[in-house]
Short mmCIF file of C-alpha atoms in Angstrom, two decimals:
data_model
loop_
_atom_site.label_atom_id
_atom_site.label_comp_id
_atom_site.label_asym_id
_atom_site.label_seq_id
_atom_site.Cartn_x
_atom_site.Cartn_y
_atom_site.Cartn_z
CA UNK C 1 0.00 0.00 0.00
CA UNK C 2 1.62 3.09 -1.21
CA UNK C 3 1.55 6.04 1.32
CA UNK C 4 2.78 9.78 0.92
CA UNK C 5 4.15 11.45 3.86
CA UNK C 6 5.26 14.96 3.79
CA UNK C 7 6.37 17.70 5.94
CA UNK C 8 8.25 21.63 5.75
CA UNK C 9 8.04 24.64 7.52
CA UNK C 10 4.36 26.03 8.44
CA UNK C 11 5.11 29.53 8.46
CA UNK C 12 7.13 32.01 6.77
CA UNK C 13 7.86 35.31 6.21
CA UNK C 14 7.34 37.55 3.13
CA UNK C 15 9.75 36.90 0.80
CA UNK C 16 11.02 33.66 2.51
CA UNK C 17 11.52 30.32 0.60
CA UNK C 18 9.32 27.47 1.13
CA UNK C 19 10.80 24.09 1.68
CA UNK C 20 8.24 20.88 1.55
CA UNK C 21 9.00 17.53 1.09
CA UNK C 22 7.23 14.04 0.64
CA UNK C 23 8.72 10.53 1.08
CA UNK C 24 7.12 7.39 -0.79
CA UNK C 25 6.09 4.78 1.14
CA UNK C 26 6.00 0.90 -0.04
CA UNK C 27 5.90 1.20 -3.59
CA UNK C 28 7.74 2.14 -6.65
CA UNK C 29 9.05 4.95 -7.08
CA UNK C 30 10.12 4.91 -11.01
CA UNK C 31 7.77 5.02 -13.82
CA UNK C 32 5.34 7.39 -12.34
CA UNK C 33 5.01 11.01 -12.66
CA UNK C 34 4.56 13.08 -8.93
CA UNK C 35 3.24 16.37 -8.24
CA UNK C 36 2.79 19.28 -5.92
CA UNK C 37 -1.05 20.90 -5.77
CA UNK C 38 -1.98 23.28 -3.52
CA UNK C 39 -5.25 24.95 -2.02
CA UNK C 40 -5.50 28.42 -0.52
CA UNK C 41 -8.14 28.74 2.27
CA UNK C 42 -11.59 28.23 1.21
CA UNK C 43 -10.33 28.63 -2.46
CA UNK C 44 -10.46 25.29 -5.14
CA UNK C 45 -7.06 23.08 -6.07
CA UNK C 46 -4.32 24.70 -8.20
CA UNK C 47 -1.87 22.46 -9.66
CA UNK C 48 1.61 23.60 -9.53
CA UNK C 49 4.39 21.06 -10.91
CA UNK C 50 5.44 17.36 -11.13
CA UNK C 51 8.63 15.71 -11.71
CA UNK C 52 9.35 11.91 -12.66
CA UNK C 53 12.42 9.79 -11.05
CA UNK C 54 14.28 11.10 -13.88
CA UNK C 55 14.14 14.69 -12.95
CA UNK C 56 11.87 15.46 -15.88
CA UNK C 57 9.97 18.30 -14.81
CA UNK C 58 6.63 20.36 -15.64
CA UNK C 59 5.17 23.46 -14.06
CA UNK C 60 2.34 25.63 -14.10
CA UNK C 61 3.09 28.70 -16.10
CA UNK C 62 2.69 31.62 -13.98
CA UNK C 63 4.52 29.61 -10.94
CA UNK C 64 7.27 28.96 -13.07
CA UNK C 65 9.78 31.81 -12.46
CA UNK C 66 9.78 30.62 -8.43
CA UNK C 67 9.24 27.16 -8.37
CA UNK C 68 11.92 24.41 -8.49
CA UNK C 69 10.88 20.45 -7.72
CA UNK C 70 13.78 17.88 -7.30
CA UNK C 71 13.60 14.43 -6.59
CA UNK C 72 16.59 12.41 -4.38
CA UNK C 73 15.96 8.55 -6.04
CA UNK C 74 18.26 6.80 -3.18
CA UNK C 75 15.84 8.50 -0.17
CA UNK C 76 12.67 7.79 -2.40
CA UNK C 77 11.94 11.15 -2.18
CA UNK C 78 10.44 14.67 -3.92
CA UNK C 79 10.77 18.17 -2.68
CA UNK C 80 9.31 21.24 -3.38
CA UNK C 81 10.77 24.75 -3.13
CA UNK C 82 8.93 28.27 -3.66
CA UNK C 83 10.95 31.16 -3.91
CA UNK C 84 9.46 34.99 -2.59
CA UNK C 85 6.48 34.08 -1.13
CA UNK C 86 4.27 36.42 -0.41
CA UNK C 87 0.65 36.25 1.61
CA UNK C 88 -0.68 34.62 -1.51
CA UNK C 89 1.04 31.92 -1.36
CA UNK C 90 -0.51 30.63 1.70
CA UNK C 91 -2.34 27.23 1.49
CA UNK C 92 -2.44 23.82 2.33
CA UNK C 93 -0.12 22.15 0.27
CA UNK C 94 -0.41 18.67 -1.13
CA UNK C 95 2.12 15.58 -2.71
CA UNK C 96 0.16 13.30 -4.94
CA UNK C 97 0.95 10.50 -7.40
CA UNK C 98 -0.07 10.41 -10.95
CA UNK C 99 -1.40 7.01 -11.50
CA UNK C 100 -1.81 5.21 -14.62
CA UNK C 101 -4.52 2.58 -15.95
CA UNK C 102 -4.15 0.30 -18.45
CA UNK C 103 -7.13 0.55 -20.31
CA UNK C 104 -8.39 -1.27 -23.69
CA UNK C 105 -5.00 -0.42 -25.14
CA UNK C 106 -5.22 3.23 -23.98
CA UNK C 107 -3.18 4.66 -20.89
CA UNK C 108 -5.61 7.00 -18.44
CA UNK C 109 -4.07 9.03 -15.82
CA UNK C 110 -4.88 10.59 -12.15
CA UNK C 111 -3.97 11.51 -8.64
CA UNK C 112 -4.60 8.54 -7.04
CA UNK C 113 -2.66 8.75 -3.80
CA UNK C 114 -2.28 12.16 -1.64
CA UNK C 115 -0.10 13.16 1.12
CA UNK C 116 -1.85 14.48 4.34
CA UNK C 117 -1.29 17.99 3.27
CA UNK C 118 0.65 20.43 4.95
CA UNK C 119 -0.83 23.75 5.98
CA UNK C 120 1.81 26.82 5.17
CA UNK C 121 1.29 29.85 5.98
CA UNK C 122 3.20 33.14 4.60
CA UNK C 123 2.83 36.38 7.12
CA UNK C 124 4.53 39.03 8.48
CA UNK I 1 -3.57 26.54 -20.80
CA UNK I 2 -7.09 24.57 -20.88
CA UNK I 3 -9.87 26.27 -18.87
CA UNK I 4 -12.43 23.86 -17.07
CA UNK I 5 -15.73 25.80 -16.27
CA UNK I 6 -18.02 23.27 -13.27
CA UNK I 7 -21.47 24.41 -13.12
CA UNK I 8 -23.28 24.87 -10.62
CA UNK I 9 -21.37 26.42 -7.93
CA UNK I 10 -23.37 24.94 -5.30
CA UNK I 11 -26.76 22.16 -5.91
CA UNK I 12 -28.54 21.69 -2.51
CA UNK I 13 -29.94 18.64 -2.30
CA UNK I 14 -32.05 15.64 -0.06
CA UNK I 15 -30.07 12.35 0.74
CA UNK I 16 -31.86 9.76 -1.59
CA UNK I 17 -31.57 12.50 -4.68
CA UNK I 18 -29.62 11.90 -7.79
CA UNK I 19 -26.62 14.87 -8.59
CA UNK I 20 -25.85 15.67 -12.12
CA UNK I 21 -22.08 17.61 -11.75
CA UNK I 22 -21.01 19.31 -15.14
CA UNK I 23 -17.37 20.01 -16.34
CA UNK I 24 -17.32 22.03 -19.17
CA UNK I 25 -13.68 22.58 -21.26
CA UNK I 26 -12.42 25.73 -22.60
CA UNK I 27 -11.07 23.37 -25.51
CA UNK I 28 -11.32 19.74 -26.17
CA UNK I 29 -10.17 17.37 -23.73
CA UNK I 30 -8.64 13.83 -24.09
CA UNK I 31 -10.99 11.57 -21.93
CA UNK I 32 -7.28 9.69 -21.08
CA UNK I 33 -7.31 12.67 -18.70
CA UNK I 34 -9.83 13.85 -17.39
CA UNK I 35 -10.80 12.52 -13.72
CA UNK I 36 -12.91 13.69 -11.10
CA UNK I 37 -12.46 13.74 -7.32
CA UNK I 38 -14.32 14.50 -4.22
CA UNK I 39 -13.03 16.38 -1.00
CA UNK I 40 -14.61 16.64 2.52
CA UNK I 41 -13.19 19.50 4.46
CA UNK I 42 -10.07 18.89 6.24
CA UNK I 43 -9.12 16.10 3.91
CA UNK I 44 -6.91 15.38 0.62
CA UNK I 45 -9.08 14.94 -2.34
CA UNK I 46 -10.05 11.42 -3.22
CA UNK I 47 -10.08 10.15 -6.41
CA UNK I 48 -13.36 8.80 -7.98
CA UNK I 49 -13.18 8.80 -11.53
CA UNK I 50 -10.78 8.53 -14.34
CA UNK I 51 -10.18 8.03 -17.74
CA UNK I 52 -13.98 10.34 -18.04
CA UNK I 53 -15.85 6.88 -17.31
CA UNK I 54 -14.23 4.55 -14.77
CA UNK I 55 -14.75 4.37 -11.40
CA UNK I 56 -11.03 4.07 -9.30
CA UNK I 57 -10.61 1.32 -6.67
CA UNK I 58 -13.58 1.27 -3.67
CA UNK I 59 -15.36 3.99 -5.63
CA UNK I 60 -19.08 2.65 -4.72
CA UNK I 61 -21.50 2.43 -8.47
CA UNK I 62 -23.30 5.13 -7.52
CA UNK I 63 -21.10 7.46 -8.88
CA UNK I 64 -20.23 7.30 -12.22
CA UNK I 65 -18.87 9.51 -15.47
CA UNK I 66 -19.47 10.07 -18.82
CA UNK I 67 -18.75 12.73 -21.63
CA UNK I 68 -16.10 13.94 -24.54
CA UNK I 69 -14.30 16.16 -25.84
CA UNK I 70 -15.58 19.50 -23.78
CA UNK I 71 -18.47 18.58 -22.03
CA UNK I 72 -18.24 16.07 -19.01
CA UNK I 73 -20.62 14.80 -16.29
CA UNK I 74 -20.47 13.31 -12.74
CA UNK I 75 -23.83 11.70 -11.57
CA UNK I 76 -24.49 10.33 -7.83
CA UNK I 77 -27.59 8.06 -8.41
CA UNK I 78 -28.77 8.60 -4.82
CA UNK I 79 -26.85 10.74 -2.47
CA UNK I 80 -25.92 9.27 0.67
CA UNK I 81 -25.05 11.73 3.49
CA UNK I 82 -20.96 10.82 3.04
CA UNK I 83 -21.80 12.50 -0.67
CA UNK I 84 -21.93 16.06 0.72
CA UNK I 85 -18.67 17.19 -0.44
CA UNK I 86 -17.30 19.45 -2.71
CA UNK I 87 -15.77 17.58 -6.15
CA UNK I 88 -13.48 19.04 -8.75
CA UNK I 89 -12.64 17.91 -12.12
CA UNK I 90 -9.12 17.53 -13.56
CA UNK I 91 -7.49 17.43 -16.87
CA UNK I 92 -3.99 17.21 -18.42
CA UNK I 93 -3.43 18.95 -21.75
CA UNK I 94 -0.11 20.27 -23.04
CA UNK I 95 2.51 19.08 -19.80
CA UNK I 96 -0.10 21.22 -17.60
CA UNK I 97 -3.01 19.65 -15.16
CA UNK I 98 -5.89 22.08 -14.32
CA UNK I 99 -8.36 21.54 -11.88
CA UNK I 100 -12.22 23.13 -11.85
CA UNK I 101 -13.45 25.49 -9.72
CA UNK I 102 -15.32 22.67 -7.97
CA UNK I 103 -18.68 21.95 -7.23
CA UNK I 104 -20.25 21.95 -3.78
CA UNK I 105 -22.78 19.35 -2.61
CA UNK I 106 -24.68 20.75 -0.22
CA UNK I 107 -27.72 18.97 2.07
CA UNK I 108 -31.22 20.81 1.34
#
């Protein structure tokens, strides 16, 4: 049973970097894709990156100028780092696996295992 | 970057009532990608659908998918009270995933 565990700072300053990780628990670790989504208080999910165990990488567009993911293969683990924050950048921040299903010759894809989420919050 | 547009905001409903969710795409959408999940608050999303059409692992049959190209559709058959939740649509065009807005469940 694959599990996600993650953890980083809670709360920053303006301007700060944030700094989250997430481990991967009993199961492979190549041949998936893994992101970072996040969700600002009350607000819907926003998507912000994945990497594979490459170091192939993809982000969202208007995060890309700040946003760096990295993976370390021999700990089994994927980080996350956010450069400048500011107030908007607080959310709850989640790890998540992109799964893929074999289907009638086809390949479909989702999120089918989440981290617990870490809460981060940027403030002066 | 692929807009997805879930209407309506909110549907208030009775346990026992069937929910019709729509997902509507700024452009079309391979079904390969587009999955829908459900959150209750103070919890990761869980995955329900994927693929448009197939329900992921201990997903009961009361919820299931259909749709292509822009227009997609989650449908709860009969609401039980663990349905009241908000749920969110996904895709994955161009090396990007975008989520909906969402769609809140609420009890009438």
């Amino acid at each position: 049973q694959v599990q996600l565990q993650q953890w980083g700072a809670g709360l920053l300053k303006p301007s700060e970097t944030l700094s989250l990780t997430c481990a991967v628990h009993g199961g492979s670790f190549s041949g998936y894709y893994w992101s970072w989504i996040r969700q600002p208080p009350g607000k819907g999910l926003e998507w912000i990156g994945e990497i594979n165990h490459s170091g192939s990488t993809n982000y969202k567009l208007s995060l890309k100028s700040r946003v760096t993911i990295s993976v370390d293969t021999s700990k089994i683990q994927f980080s996350l780092k956010l450069n400048s924050v500011t107030a908007a950048d607080t959310a709850v921040y989640y790890c998540a696996r992109e799964y893929y299903y074999d289907s009638s010759g086809t390949r479909d894809y989702a999120f089918d295992i989440w981290g617990q989420g870490t809460m981060v919050t940027v403030s002066s | 970057e692929i807009v997805l547009t879930q209407s309506p905001g909110t549907l208030s409903l009775s346990p026992g009532e069937r929910a019709t969710l729509s997902c509507r795409a700024s452009q079309s959408v391979s079904s390969s990608y587009l999955a829908w999940y459900q959150q209750t608050p103070g919890q990761a999303p869980r995955l329900l659908i994927y693929g448009a059409s197939s329900r992921a692992t201990g997903i009961p049959d009361r919820f299931s998918g259909s749709g292509s190209g822009t227009d997609f559709t989650l449908t709860i058959s009969r609401l039980e009270p663990e349905d009241f939740a908000v749920y969110y649509c996904q895709q994955y065009g161009s090396s990007l995933w975008t989520f909906g807005q969402g769609t809140e469940v609420e009890i009438k």
